[in-house]
Short mmCIF file of C-alpha atoms in Angstrom, two decimals:
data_model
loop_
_atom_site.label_atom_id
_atom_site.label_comp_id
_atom_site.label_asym_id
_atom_site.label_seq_id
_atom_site.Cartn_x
_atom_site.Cartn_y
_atom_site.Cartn_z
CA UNK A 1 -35.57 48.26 131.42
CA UNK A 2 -32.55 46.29 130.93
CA UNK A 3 -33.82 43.39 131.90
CA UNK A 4 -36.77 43.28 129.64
CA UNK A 5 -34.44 43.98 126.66
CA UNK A 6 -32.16 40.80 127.64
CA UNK A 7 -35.05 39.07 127.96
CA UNK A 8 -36.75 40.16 124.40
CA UNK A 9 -33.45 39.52 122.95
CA UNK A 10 -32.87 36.19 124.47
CA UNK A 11 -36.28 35.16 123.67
CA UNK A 12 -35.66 36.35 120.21
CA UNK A 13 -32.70 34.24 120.34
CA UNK A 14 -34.23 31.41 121.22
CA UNK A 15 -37.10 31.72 118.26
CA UNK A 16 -33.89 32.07 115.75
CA UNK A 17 -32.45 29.40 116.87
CA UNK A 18 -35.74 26.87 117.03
CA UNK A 19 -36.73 28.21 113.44
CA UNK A 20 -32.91 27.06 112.38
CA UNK A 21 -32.79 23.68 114.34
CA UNK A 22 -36.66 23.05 112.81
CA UNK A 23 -35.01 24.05 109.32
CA UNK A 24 -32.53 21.95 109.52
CA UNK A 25 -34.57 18.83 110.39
CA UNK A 26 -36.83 19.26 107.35
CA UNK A 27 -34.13 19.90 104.93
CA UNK A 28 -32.62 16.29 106.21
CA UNK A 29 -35.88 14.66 106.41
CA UNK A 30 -36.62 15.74 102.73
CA UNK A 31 -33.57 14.36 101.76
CA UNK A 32 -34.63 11.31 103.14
CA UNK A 33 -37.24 11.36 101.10
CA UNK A 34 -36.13 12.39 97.39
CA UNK A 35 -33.51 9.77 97.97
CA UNK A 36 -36.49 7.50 98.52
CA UNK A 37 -38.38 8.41 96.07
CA UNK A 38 -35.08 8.10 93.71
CA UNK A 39 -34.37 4.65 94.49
CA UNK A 40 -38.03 3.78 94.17
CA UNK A 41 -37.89 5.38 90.40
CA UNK A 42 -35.24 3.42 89.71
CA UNK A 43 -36.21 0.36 90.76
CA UNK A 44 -39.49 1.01 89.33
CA UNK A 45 -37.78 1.31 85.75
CA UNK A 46 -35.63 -1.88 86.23
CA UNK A 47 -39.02 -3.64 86.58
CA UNK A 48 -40.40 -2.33 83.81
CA UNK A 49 -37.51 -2.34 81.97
CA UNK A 50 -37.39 -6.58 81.82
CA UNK A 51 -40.97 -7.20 80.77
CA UNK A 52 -40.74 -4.49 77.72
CA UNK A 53 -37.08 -6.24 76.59
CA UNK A 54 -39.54 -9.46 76.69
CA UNK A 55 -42.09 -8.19 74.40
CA UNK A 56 -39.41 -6.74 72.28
CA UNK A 57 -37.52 -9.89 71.03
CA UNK A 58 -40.48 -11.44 69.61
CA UNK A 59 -41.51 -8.61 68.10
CA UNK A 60 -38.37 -8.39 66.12
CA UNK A 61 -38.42 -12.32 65.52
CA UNK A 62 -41.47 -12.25 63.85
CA UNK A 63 -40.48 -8.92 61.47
CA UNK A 64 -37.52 -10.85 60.59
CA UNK A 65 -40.24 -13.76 59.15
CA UNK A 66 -42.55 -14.07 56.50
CA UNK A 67 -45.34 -11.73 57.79
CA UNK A 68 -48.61 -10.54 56.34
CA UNK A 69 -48.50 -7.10 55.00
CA UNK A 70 -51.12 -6.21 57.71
CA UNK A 71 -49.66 -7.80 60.86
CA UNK A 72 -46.09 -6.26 59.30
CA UNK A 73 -47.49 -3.22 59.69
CA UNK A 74 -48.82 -3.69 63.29
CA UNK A 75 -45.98 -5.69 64.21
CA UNK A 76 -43.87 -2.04 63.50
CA UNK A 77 -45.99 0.01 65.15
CA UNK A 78 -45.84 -2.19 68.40
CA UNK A 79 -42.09 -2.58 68.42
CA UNK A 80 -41.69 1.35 67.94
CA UNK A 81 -43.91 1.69 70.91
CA UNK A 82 -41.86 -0.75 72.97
CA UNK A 83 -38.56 1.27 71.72
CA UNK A 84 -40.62 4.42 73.25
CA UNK A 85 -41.44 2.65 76.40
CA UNK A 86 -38.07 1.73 76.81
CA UNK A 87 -36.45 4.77 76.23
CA UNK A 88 -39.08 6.31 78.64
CA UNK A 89 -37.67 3.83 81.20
CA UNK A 90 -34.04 4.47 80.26
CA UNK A 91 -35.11 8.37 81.19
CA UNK A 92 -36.36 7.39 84.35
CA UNK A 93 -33.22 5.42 85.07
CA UNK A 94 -31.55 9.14 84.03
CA UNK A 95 -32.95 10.67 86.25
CA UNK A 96 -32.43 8.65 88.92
CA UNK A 97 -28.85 8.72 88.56
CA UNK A 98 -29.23 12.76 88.67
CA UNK A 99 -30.73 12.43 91.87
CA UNK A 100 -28.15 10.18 93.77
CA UNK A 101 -25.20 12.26 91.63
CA UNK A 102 -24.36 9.10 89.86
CA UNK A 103 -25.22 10.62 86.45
CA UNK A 104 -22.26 10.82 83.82
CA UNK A 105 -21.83 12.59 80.41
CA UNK A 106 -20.95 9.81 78.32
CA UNK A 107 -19.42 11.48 75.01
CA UNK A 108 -18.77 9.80 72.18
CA UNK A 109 -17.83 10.75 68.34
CA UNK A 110 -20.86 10.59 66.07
CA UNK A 111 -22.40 11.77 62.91
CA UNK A 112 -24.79 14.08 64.86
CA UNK A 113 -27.03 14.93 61.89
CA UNK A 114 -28.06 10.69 61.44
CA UNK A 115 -28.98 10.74 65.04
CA UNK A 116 -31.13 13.31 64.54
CA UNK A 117 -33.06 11.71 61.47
CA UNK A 118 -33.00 8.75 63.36
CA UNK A 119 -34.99 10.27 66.41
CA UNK A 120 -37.02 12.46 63.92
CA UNK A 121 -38.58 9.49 62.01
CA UNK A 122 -40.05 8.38 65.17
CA UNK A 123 -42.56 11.25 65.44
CA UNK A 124 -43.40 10.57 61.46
CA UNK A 125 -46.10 8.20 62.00
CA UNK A 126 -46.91 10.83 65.11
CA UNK A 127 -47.25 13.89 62.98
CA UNK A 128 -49.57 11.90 60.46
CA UNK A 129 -51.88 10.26 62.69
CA UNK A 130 -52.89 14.20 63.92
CA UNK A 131 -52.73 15.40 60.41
CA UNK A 132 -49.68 17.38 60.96
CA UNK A 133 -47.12 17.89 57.77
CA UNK A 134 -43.81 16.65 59.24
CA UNK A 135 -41.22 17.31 57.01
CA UNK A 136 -37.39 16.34 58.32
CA UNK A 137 -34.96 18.31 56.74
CA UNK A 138 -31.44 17.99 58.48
CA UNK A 139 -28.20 19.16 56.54
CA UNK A 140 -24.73 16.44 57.43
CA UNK A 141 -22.87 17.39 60.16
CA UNK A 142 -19.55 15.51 60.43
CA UNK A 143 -18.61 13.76 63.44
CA UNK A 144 -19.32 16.14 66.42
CA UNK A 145 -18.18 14.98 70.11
CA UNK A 146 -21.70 14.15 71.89
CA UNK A 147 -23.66 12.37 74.09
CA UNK A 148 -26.36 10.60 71.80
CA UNK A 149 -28.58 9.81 74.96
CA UNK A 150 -28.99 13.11 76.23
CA UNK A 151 -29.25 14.60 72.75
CA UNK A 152 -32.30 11.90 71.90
CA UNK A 153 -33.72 13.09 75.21
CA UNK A 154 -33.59 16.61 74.57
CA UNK A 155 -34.87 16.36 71.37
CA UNK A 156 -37.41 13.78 71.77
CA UNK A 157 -39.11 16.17 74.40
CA UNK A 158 -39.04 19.23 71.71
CA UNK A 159 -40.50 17.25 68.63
CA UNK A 160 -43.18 15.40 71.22
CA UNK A 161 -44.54 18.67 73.19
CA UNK A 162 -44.40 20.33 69.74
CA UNK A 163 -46.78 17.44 67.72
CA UNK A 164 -49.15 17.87 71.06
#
């Protein structure tokens, strides 16, 4: 009798043990992979990153000439979208950094409440398109102690999921 309980334990054992050891071999193998996949992210944003900065500079050279009210107006739309693209970009790069723990909290003093209008008139043209009355309303708020790039993510996410 004893002997089948030392076995049944030591078996036991043995299936703890495996389990851990297997356990411990994914965990490192899916490491391997996020940090992959993190490095891939980011160097999928750097590429994306030049080409947009290429479309961008014309774009602003030819609002700072003598445009026709009609390609003016296209002109803006297409250089907002590039701003969007490349803040989409910048987010990936964000997150990249969060993945490899390179990602720092870059505070500076700023008038929070003109950030805020500033990344609130991007969704106006947003909000009309779908027929939506977008009204910004935003009382002063002194200089606060922030980081703007985290705040325009954060609130960029809000106002866009909310216009869906």
């Amino acid at each position: 009798m004893e002997a089948r309980l030392i076995l049944l334990l030591s078996g036991f054992i043995g299936f703890l043990y495996y389990r851990y050891h297997n356990g411990l071999k994914l965990s490192r193998e899916l490491e391997k992979v996020n940090e992959i996949k993190s490095k891939f992210f980011g160097n999928v944003s750097h590429e994306f990153r030049t080409p947009l900065t290429l479309i961008k500079g014309p774009l602003e050279n030819w609002l700072d000439s003598d445009l026709p009210p009609e390609l003016r107006k296209d002109a803006k739309m297409m250089l907002r979208n590039s701003e969007r693209l490349l803040f989409l970009v910048d987010q990936l790069l964000s997150l990249s950094k969060v993945d490899s723990g390179n990602f720092q909290v870059k505070h500076i003093k700023a008038n929070l409440s003109l950030a805020l209008k500033g990344i609130s008139n991007f969704f106006i043209h947003f909000a009309h398109d779908k027929s939506i009355n977008y009204t910004i309303n935003i009382d002063d708020s002194g200089q606060s102690l922030v980081d703007l790039h985290i705040i325009e993510i954060i609130v960029t996410n809000i106002l866009s999921n909310a216009l869906k």
